[in-house]
Coordinates of N, CA and C in Angstrom, one line a residue:
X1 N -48.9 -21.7 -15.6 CA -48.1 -21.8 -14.4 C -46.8 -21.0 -14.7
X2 N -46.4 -20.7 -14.2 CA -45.1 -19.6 -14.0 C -44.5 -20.0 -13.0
X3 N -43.6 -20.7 -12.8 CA -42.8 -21.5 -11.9 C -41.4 -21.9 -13.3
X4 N -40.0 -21.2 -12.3 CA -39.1 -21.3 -13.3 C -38.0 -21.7 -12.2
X5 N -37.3 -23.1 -12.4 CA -36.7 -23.3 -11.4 C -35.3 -22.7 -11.8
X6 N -35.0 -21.4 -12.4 CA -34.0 -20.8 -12.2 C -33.7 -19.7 -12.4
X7 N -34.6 -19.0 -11.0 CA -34.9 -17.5 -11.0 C -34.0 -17.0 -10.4
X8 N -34.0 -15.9 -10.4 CA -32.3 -15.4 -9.9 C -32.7 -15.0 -8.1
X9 N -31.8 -14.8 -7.5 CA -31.8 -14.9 -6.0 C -32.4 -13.5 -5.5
X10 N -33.4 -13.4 -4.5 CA -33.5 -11.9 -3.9 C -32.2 -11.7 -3.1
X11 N -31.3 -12.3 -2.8 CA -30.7 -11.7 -2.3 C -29.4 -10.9 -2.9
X12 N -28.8 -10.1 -2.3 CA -27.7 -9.4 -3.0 C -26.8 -9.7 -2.4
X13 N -25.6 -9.9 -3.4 CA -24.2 -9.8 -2.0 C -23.7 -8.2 -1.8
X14 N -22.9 -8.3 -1.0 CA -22.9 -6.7 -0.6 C -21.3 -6.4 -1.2
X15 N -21.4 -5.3 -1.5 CA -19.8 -5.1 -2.6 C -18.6 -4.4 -1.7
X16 N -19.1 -5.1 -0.6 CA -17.9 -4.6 0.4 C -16.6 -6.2 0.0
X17 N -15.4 -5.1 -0.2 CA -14.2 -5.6 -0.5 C -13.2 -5.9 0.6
X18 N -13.1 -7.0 1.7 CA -11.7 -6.9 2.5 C -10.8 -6.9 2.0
X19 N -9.7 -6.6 2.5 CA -8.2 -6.3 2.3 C -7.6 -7.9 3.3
X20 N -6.9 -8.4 2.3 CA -6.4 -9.9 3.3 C -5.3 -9.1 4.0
X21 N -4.8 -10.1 5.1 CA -3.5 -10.0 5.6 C -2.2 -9.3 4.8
X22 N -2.1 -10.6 3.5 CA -0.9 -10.8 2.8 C -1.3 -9.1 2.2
X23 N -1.9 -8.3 2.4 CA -2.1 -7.1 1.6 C -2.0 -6.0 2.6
X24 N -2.3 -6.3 3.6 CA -1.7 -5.5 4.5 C -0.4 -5.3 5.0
X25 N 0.2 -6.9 5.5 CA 1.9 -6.8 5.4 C 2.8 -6.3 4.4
X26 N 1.8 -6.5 3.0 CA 2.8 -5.7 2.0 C 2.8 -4.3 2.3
X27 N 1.8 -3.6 2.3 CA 1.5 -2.0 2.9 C 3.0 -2.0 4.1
X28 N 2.5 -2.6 5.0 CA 3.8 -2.4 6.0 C 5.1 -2.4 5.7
X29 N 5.1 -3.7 4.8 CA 6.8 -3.9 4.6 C 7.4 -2.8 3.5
X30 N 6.2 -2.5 2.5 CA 6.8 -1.0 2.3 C 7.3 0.3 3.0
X31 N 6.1 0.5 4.0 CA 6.4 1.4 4.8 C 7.7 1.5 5.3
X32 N 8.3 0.2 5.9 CA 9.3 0.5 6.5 C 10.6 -0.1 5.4
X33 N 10.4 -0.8 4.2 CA 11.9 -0.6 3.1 C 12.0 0.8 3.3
X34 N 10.8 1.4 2.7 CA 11.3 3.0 2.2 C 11.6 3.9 3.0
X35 N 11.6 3.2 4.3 CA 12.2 4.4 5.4 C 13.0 4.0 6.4
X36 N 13.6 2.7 5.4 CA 14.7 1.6 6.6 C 15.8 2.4 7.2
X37 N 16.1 4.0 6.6 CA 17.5 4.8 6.8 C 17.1 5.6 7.4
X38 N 15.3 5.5 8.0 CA 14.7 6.7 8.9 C 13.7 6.4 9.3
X39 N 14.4 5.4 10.8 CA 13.0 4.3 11.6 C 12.2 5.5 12.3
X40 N 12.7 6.7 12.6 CA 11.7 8.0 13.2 C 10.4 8.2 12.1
X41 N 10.8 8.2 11.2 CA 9.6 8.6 10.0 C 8.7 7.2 9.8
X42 N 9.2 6.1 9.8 CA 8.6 4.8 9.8 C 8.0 4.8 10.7
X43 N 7.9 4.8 12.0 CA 7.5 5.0 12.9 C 6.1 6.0 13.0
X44 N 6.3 7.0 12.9 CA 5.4 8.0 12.4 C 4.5 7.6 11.1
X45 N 5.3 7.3 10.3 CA 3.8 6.1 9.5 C 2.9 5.1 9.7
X46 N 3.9 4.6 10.8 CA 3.4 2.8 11.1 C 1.9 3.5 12.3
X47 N 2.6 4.7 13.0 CA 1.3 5.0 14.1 C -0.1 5.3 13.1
X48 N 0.1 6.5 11.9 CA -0.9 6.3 11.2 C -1.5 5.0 10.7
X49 N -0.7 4.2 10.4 CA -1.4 3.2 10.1 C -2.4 2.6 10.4
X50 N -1.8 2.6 11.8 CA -2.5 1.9 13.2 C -4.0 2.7 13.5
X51 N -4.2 3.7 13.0 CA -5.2 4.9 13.3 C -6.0 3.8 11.9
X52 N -5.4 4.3 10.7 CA -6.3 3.5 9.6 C -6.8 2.0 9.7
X53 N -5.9 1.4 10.2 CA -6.6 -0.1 10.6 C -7.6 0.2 11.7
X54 N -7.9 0.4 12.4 CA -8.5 0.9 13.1 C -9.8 1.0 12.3
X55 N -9.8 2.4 11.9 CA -11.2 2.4 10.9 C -11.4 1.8 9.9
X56 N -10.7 1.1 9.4 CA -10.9 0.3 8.4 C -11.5 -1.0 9.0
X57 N -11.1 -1.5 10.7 CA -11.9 -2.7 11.3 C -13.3 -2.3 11.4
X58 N -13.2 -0.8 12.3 CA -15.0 -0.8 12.3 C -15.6 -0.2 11.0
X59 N -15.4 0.0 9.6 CA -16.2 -0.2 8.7 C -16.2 -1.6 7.9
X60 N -15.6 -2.4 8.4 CA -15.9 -3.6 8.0 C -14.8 -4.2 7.0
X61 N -14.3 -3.5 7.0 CA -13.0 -4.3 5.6 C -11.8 -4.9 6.1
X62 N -11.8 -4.8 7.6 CA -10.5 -6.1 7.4 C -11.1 -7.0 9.0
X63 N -10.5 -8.0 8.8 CA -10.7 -9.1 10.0 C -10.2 -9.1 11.3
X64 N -10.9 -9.0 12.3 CA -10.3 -9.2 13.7 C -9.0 -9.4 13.6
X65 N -9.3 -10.7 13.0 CA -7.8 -11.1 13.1 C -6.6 -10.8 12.3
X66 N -7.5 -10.2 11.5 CA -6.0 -9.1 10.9 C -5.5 -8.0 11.4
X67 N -6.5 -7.7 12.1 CA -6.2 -6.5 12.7 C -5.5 -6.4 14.0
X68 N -5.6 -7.5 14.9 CA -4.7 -8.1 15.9 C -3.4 -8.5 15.3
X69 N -3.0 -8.8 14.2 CA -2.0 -9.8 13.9 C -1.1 -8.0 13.3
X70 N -2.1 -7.1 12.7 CA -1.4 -5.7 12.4 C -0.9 -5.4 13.3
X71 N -1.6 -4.6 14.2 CA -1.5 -4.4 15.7 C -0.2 -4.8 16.2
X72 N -0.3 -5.9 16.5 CA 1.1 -6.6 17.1 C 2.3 -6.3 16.3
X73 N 2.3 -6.4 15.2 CA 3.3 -5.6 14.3 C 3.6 -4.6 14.1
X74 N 2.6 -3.8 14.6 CA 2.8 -2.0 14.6 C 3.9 -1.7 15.6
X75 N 3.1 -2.2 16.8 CA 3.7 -2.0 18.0 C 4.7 -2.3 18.4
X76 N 4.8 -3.7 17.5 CA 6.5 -4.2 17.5 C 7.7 -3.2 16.7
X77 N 7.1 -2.8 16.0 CA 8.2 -2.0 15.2 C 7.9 -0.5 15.9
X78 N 7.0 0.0 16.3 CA 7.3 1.1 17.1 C 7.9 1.1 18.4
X79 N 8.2 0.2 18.8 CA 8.6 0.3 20.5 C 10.1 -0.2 20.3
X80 N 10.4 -0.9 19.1 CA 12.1 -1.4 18.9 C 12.8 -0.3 19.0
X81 N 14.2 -0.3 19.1 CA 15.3 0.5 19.0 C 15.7 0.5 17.5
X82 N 16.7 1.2 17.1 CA 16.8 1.9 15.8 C 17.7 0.5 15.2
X83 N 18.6 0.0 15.8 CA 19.0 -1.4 15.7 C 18.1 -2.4 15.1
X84 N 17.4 -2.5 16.2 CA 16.0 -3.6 16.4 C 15.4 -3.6 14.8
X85 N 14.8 -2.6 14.8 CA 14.2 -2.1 13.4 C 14.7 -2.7 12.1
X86 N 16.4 -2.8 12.2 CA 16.8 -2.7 11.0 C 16.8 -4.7 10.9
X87 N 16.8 -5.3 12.0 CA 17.1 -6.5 11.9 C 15.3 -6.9 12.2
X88 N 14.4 -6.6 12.3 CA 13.2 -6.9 12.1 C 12.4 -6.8 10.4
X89 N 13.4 -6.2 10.0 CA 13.0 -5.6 8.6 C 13.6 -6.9 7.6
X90 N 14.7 -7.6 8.2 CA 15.2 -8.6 7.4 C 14.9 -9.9 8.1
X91 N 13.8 -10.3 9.1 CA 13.5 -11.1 9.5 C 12.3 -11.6 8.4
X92 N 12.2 -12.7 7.8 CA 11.2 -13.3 6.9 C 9.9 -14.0 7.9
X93 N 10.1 -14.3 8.8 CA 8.9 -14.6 9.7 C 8.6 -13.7 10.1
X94 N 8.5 -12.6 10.2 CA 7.8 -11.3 10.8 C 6.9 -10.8 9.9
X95 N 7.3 -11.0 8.8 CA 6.3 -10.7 7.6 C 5.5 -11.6 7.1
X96 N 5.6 -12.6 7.7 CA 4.5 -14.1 7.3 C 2.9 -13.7 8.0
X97 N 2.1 -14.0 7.8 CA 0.7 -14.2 8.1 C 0.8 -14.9 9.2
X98 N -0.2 -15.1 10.7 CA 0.2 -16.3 11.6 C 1.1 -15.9 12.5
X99 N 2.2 -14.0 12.1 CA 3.2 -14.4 13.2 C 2.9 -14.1 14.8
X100 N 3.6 -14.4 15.6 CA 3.1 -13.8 16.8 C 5.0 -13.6 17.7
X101 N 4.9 -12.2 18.8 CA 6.1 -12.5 19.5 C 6.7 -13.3 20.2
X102 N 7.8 -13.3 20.0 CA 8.7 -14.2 20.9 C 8.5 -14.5 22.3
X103 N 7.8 -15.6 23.2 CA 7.8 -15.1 24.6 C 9.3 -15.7 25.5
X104 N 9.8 -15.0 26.0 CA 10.7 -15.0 26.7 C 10.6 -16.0 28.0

């Protein structure tokens, strides 16, 4: 009889890697330290970004909901004033996981 109760699985896992949140905000919050004295260029990064998250959702490496929670932070930092930028950049809840904007 050939029956071995510890044969290995037919199944494979698939060697697709997501990228969490907390790894994505860091991408960001570099983007914009290194260009805190030039929200135009940060700006112009953060839109690429937004292009890369994008394909990076529909090939499967990051989460809806990371991608919404990027999203909302792109856009936030794109649409601020040059001011705005610089005090978003030293806000520690904006860079948390979970954040969402302020409703007025």
């Amino acid at each position: 009889m050939r029956w071995w109760p510890f044969a290995r699985s037919k199944s494979k896992v698939p060697d697709l890697i997501m990228k969490d949140t907390r790894t994505l905000l860091n991408e960001l919050q570099d983007i914009c330290e290194r260009n805190f004295d030039k929200p135009a260029e940060a700006r112009r990064q953060i839109q690429q970004s937004l292009t890369e998250w994008q394909d990076m959702f529909k090939q499967g490496l990051i989460s809806k909901d990371a991608l919404d929670g990027m999203v909302l932070r792109g856009s936030e930092l794109i649409r601020c004033s040059d001011g705005e930028f610089t005090n978003i950049l030293d806000n520690l809840e904006f860079w948390k996981p979970g954040w969402r904007p302020e409703k007025n």
